[in-house]
Amino acid sequence: MARKGKVGETRILESVGMTKRFEGLVAVDSLDFHIPDGAIASIIGPNGAGKTTFFNCITGFYEIDEGEILFDGARINGRSPDQIARAGISRTYQNIRLFNNMSAIENIMVGQEPHLKSSWIGAIFGSPSTRQEDALTEERASELLHFVGLEGKGDMLSKNLSYGDQRRLEIGRALASQPKLILLDEPTAGMNPRETIETTAFIRRLRDEIGITIVLIEHDMRVVMDISEHITVLDYGRKIAEGLPADIQTNLDVIEAYLGRGAAASLEN
Amino acid sequence: MDLIWTQTSRRVLVYGLLAGAFILFIGAVGMIAAFHEREVVDRFISLGQLMLMLAPFVTAYYVAGQVAERDQDRPLALVSGVLIGLLTTVPTVILLLFNSDQYRFLLDLTLRLTPFVAATITAWRMHRAGAEAQTALGAWLAIVLLVGIVTFSFALIFEIKGNLRSVLVNINREWVAVVTFDNRGDLMRGLGALALVSTVSGFAGSILYLLPAVPRRALIYGLGVTALIGAFGETARLILQENVDRDTLREIFRRDTLRQNAALALFIISTAAGFLWARYGGQARARFGSLESAQRRAINIIGLVLFVVIMLMLPWLIGRTLSDVAVTIGIFVLMGLGLNIAIGLAGLLDLGYLTNYAVGAYILAVLTSIGPLGLFKGTFTFWMVIPLALLAAMFAGFVFAVPVLRMRGDYLAIATLGFGEIIGKLAISDWLKPLIGGAQGVQAIPKPIFFGTELKNPEQLYYIVLVASLVTLFVSIRLNNSRTGRQWMAIREDEDVATAMGIDTARAKLLAFTLSAATGGVAGAIFAAKVGTVFPNSFTVFISINVLSLIIVGGIASNPGIVVGAIVLIGMPELLREFSEFRFLLYGALLILMMIKRPQGLIPSKIVTHETRSGVKPKLATAE
């Protein structure tokens, strides 16, 4: 059951006191955050602020030490990564992690995994339901390839695709599970300005056309301020600010975290 | 120009001496003498001699290619061929001199001088590199002492025993006879003969390279086919004997050896065929490529039907002895296809495949045996037990997979290796002796009976293996192109991401282990029925290693590759008895060579070809 947040807004993802430690280092420190349903939200923060750890905790790669994570009102911490994926969260990676020796279309077909039901026995005997599902999987994969702008490149091995295409394919693979929430880890990393603008537009299209909630980790402040409707700022594993882009831009704690105490002080005066 | 000369001469020197060291090595392990026993062409050339010629020939061909490409200098390529031929003999010549009575003093001299020369060179280099005189002197003394101890003890051994055999057991009279081309009495004549043959081979190798592409390929084809058929003369005769009358056979073979006329005829025919293929093969392929897909499909289907017909008629074509070999190959193909599900598709390096093989074999043995250990004394037949063996192997695969589900890569390999060893020890243990007979094993396993006929000949057992292999092939192709196959591939590529995609990796891995085990069980059961007895010493870690090697040599995840790998690694040592003594030496050499030169395997799967094609820069075009 989704809890009510601000007026007219449900929270798709929220955490209460989420803490993750690595042998003494507190990577995420009793974090309370929430992501509004249907929003494009960003997580920002200096290097080592715990952003990717945050993603890994949500997707079940790390088990959190304290606190709770609620997705769509249900507790998901303690579940395995594949169960969380089936619940409707999917992600991309900072350094692209495609299935390199599989073709582009196969990558997307694997992405549809949470909705597939056919068994190996059906595959051996070629049962009608398996054939039907396979055909449907392939058809959906082609549609998605088209959607992410990779039509005609389905049979290429994913590692032979260009960098930009690989980024798009990874997003396509994440979309294939028809998630409610998608976590994008630095989707514009390593892109030139034109590609960055295209990707930004593409992310907005994702939300507007498919209606998925999007959380992105991003370093490029122009991208963040351009498309985010909700920003969470982390530093040393703690949340130091949260809110609309305009609020964040003028928040002194944020400026201090990014530029140092002196810069914040001089702005204050 | 100077630079080219130094580079070229260095290359010639290095490759020539390497080829020479190779010749010396295979002589010292006894291969040359052993292979001399087999004649390739009657009273003309033996396999041992062929190896002596092949080394300079191949090396010269290779170096001539490099010289001609790099320097655009064809005469230089020819000269380097001759030089390589000569250089190849150097190590052998030195050892021959050391081994002879007249020139023994050279060996003594070398052994006595070596410590001083080595020490002086090292000290001199240290001095030049700026070391202090005292340090250099110290190093000199230390090296003289250390190396001296070794060489003087060698010298002492030779002094006492009087020949090299005491250290190098295979540097014996037979070896001398082969490398001197039967001039053991007159050493100088022998050395001359060796040098002449080697030089001519090297020269021929470089000439071959400089020929235009079409005749060159035709000649390579002709020489290769003739040498191969000659070397496998026994096999060739066994095949022909099924299809040709006695007199014709006698004209072609003297006992198991190709006669000279027949060899010449074979060479001419295969060269002509090679010429036609080299000349028109490209056009034919181009025309095939330009055909419409329906026509291409029709041709492919005709090819497939032809292949199936040949596979079905194989026992009649090749006779009993070779059918027996074919059954053995088939059992390994079966295991290769099974293990490939775990290794090739799901990327799980399972070194305990022997477990499933042993389980299958023992289940069949115990349930069907009519001997003292048989549980039901013939109530159960082969056909009833095969499904049980399959299920039992699946169960074993499942049980052993559970504890290793969380392990990856090397750790998984070592854990499964351990399980394999446990099974081997259990089979021979006293604990299970009342059930499976300990070291004596289980005997009196009846042959399968098929509608009243006892399938006791290898020709008949062949069909069981064929059917089992085809079923496995079908299943693995179906799985490969299914959701399950994609799950496995995803796990192989990146297990973490596969989990994040919603794949239950534990389940998928269990399935891979279990299905892969099933085939091993069937292979073991067929093996038990074929041999009629089951001993624990049939189930050593070498089974797992053999199966893994044939997958690697053939090409990981490539089904045709597995068949070729099994023929090369299992069939060849069976067919060429001289090989079997050196089986594991050849395995090792072949695996190293494959890893360096052709890591994708003999017949790579499509995916891996893509990988190496995109990953590795294309080599300099060689001559075409």
PDB file of C-alpha atoms in Angstrom, chain A residues 59 61 80-83 85-86 89-91 93 97-102 106-107 109-114 116-127 130-131 133-134 137 155 157 159-160 173-174 177, chain B residues 394 408 471 474-507 511 514-515 606-615:
ATOM      1  CA  THR A  59      18.382  -3.741  -6.087  1.00  0.00           C
ATOM      2  CA  PHE A  61      22.984  -6.681  -4.366  1.00  0.00           C
ATOM      3  CA  SER A  80      17.175 -11.510  -3.508  1.00  0.00           C
ATOM      4  CA  PRO A  81      18.088  -9.414  -6.574  1.00  0.00           C
ATOM      5  CA  ASP A  82      16.024 -11.559  -8.916  1.00  0.00           C
ATOM      6  CA  GLN A  83      12.949 -11.231  -6.712  1.00  0.00           C
ATOM      7  CA  ALA A  85      13.738  -7.406 -10.377  1.00  0.00           C
ATOM      8  CA  ARG A  86      10.499  -9.360 -10.608  1.00  0.00           C
ATOM      9  CA  ILE A  89      12.796  -2.469 -10.362  1.00  0.00           C
ATOM     10  CA  SER A  90      15.420  -2.593 -13.052  1.00  0.00           C
ATOM     11  CA  ARG A  91      18.688  -0.788 -13.519  1.00  0.00           C
ATOM     12  CA  TYR A  93      25.273   0.236 -14.707  1.00  0.00           C
ATOM     13  CA  ARG A  97      27.423  -4.334 -18.268  1.00  0.00           C
ATOM     14  CA  LEU A  98      25.771  -5.935 -21.255  1.00  0.00           C
ATOM     15  CA  PHE A  99      25.914  -9.641 -22.077  1.00  0.00           C
ATOM     16  CA  ASN A 100      28.802  -9.083 -24.427  1.00  0.00           C
ATOM     17  CA  ASN A 101      28.719 -12.264 -26.456  1.00  0.00           C
ATOM     18  CA  MET A 102      24.998 -12.204 -26.973  1.00  0.00           C
ATOM     19  CA  GLU A 106      19.060 -11.538 -27.129  1.00  0.00           C
ATOM     20  CA  ASN A 107      20.075  -9.032 -24.483  1.00  0.00           C
ATOM     21  CA  MET A 109      15.001 -10.987 -24.611  1.00  0.00           C
ATOM     22  CA  VAL A 110      16.856 -11.810 -21.406  1.00  0.00           C
ATOM     23  CA  GLY A 111      15.561  -8.535 -20.009  1.00  0.00           C
ATOM     24  CA  GLN A 112      11.980  -9.799 -20.391  1.00  0.00           C
ATOM     25  CA  GLU A 113      12.774 -12.640 -18.007  1.00  0.00           C
ATOM     26  CA  PRO A 114      10.340 -11.577 -15.218  1.00  0.00           C
ATOM     27  CA  LEU A 116       8.460 -15.365 -19.128  1.00  0.00           C
ATOM     28  CA  LYS A 117       6.952 -18.637 -18.076  1.00  0.00           C
ATOM     29  CA  SER A 118       8.052 -21.304 -20.536  1.00  0.00           C
ATOM     30  CA  SER A 119      10.067 -24.198 -19.159  1.00  0.00           C
ATOM     31  CA  TRP A 120      12.999 -26.198 -20.477  1.00  0.00           C
ATOM     32  CA  ILE A 121      10.770 -29.193 -21.056  1.00  0.00           C
ATOM     33  CA  GLY A 122       8.557 -27.142 -23.319  1.00  0.00           C
ATOM     34  CA  ALA A 123      11.670 -25.947 -25.130  1.00  0.00           C
ATOM     35  CA  ILE A 124      12.898 -29.486 -25.788  1.00  0.00           C
ATOM     36  CA  PHE A 125       9.573 -30.711 -27.132  1.00  0.00           C
ATOM     37  CA  GLY A 126       8.751 -27.442 -28.868  1.00  0.00           C
ATOM     38  CA  SER A 127       5.354 -27.132 -27.235  1.00  0.00           C
ATOM     39  CA  THR A 130       6.704 -22.200 -25.695  1.00  0.00           C
ATOM     40  CA  ARG A 131       6.862 -21.375 -29.387  1.00  0.00           C
ATOM     41  CA  GLU A 133       6.015 -17.194 -26.005  1.00  0.00           C
ATOM     42  CA  ASP A 134       9.336 -17.230 -27.853  1.00  0.00           C
ATOM     43  CA  THR A 137       9.377 -12.341 -26.730  1.00  0.00           C
ATOM     44  CA  ASP A 155      21.793  -9.378 -34.683  1.00  0.00           C
ATOM     45  CA  LEU A 157      26.893  -8.842 -30.767  1.00  0.00           C
ATOM     46  CA  LYS A 159      30.051  -5.700 -27.585  1.00  0.00           C
ATOM     47  CA  ASN A 160      30.449  -4.732 -31.232  1.00  0.00           C
ATOM     48  CA  ARG A 173      17.260  -4.222 -21.649  1.00  0.00           C
ATOM     49  CA  ALA A 174      16.221  -2.563 -18.388  1.00  0.00           C
ATOM     50  CA  SER A 177      11.048  -6.198 -17.840  1.00  0.00           C
TER      51      SER A 177
ATOM     52  CA  MET B 394      20.833 -36.475 -13.008  1.00  0.00           C
ATOM     53  CA  ARG B 408      32.365 -19.359  -9.577  1.00  0.00           C
ATOM     54  CA  VAL B 471      19.003 -37.024 -29.205  1.00  0.00           C
ATOM     55  CA  PHE B 474      18.724 -32.187 -30.662  1.00  0.00           C
ATOM     56  CA  VAL B 475      18.061 -31.375 -27.010  1.00  0.00           C
ATOM     57  CA  SER B 476      21.081 -29.133 -26.695  1.00  0.00           C
ATOM     58  CA  ILE B 477      20.229 -27.221 -29.883  1.00  0.00           C
ATOM     59  CA  ARG B 478      16.633 -26.784 -28.738  1.00  0.00           C
ATOM     60  CA  LEU B 479      17.741 -25.601 -25.310  1.00  0.00           C
ATOM     61  CA  ASN B 480      20.354 -23.300 -26.774  1.00  0.00           C
ATOM     62  CA  ASN B 481      17.705 -21.415 -28.719  1.00  0.00           C
ATOM     63  CA  SER B 482      15.254 -21.195 -25.863  1.00  0.00           C
ATOM     64  CA  ARG B 483      14.593 -19.068 -22.844  1.00  0.00           C
ATOM     65  CA  THR B 484      16.617 -21.552 -20.770  1.00  0.00           C
ATOM     66  CA  GLY B 485      19.567 -21.247 -23.144  1.00  0.00           C
ATOM     67  CA  ARG B 486      19.440 -17.468 -22.937  1.00  0.00           C
ATOM     68  CA  GLN B 487      19.370 -17.669 -19.152  1.00  0.00           C
ATOM     69  CA  TRP B 488      22.484 -19.849 -19.242  1.00  0.00           C
ATOM     70  CA  MET B 489      24.253 -17.551 -21.645  1.00  0.00           C
ATOM     71  CA  ALA B 490      23.413 -14.560 -19.493  1.00  0.00           C
ATOM     72  CA  ILE B 491      24.866 -16.341 -16.460  1.00  0.00           C
ATOM     73  CA  ARG B 492      27.958 -17.218 -18.480  1.00  0.00           C
ATOM     74  CA  GLU B 493      28.397 -13.606 -19.526  1.00  0.00           C
ATOM     75  CA  ASP B 494      27.725 -11.859 -16.223  1.00  0.00           C
ATOM     76  CA  GLU B 495      26.122 -13.665 -13.327  1.00  0.00           C
ATOM     77  CA  ASP B 496      25.404 -10.532 -11.258  1.00  0.00           C
ATOM     78  CA  VAL B 497      23.581  -8.825 -14.085  1.00  0.00           C
ATOM     79  CA  ALA B 498      21.737 -12.037 -14.905  1.00  0.00           C
ATOM     80  CA  THR B 499      20.388 -12.008 -11.342  1.00  0.00           C
ATOM     81  CA  ALA B 500      19.433  -8.363 -11.669  1.00  0.00           C
ATOM     82  CA  MET B 501      17.441  -9.259 -14.804  1.00  0.00           C
ATOM     83  CA  GLY B 502      15.251 -11.483 -12.641  1.00  0.00           C
ATOM     84  CA  ILE B 503      16.904 -14.796 -13.486  1.00  0.00           C
ATOM     85  CA  ASP B 504      16.915 -17.280 -10.641  1.00  0.00           C
ATOM     86  CA  THR B 505      20.564 -18.172 -11.211  1.00  0.00           C
ATOM     87  CA  ALA B 506      20.651 -20.968  -8.644  1.00  0.00           C
ATOM     88  CA  ARG B 507      17.805 -22.718 -10.411  1.00  0.00           C
ATOM     89  CA  LEU B 511      19.319 -27.299 -14.314  1.00  0.00           C
ATOM     90  CA  THR B 514      21.592 -31.804 -13.943  1.00  0.00           C
ATOM     91  CA  LEU B 515      20.916 -31.928 -17.685  1.00  0.00           C
ATOM     92  CA  LYS B 606      29.555 -18.590 -34.341  1.00  0.00           C
ATOM     93  CA  ILE B 607      29.670 -16.442 -31.270  1.00  0.00           C
ATOM     94  CA  VAL B 608      33.304 -17.092 -30.511  1.00  0.00           C
ATOM     95  CA  THR B 609      34.273 -16.414 -34.120  1.00  0.00           C
ATOM     96  CA  HIS B 610      32.644 -13.037 -33.844  1.00  0.00           C
ATOM     97  CA  GLU B 611      34.614 -12.448 -30.704  1.00  0.00           C
ATOM     98  CA  THR B 612      38.037 -13.279 -32.079  1.00  0.00           C
ATOM     99  CA  ARG B 613      37.313 -11.553 -35.340  1.00  0.00           C
ATOM    100  CA  SER B 614      36.436  -8.332 -33.630  1.00  0.00           C
ATOM    101  CA  GLY B 615      38.950  -8.625 -30.831  1.00  0.00           C
TER     102      GLY B 615
END
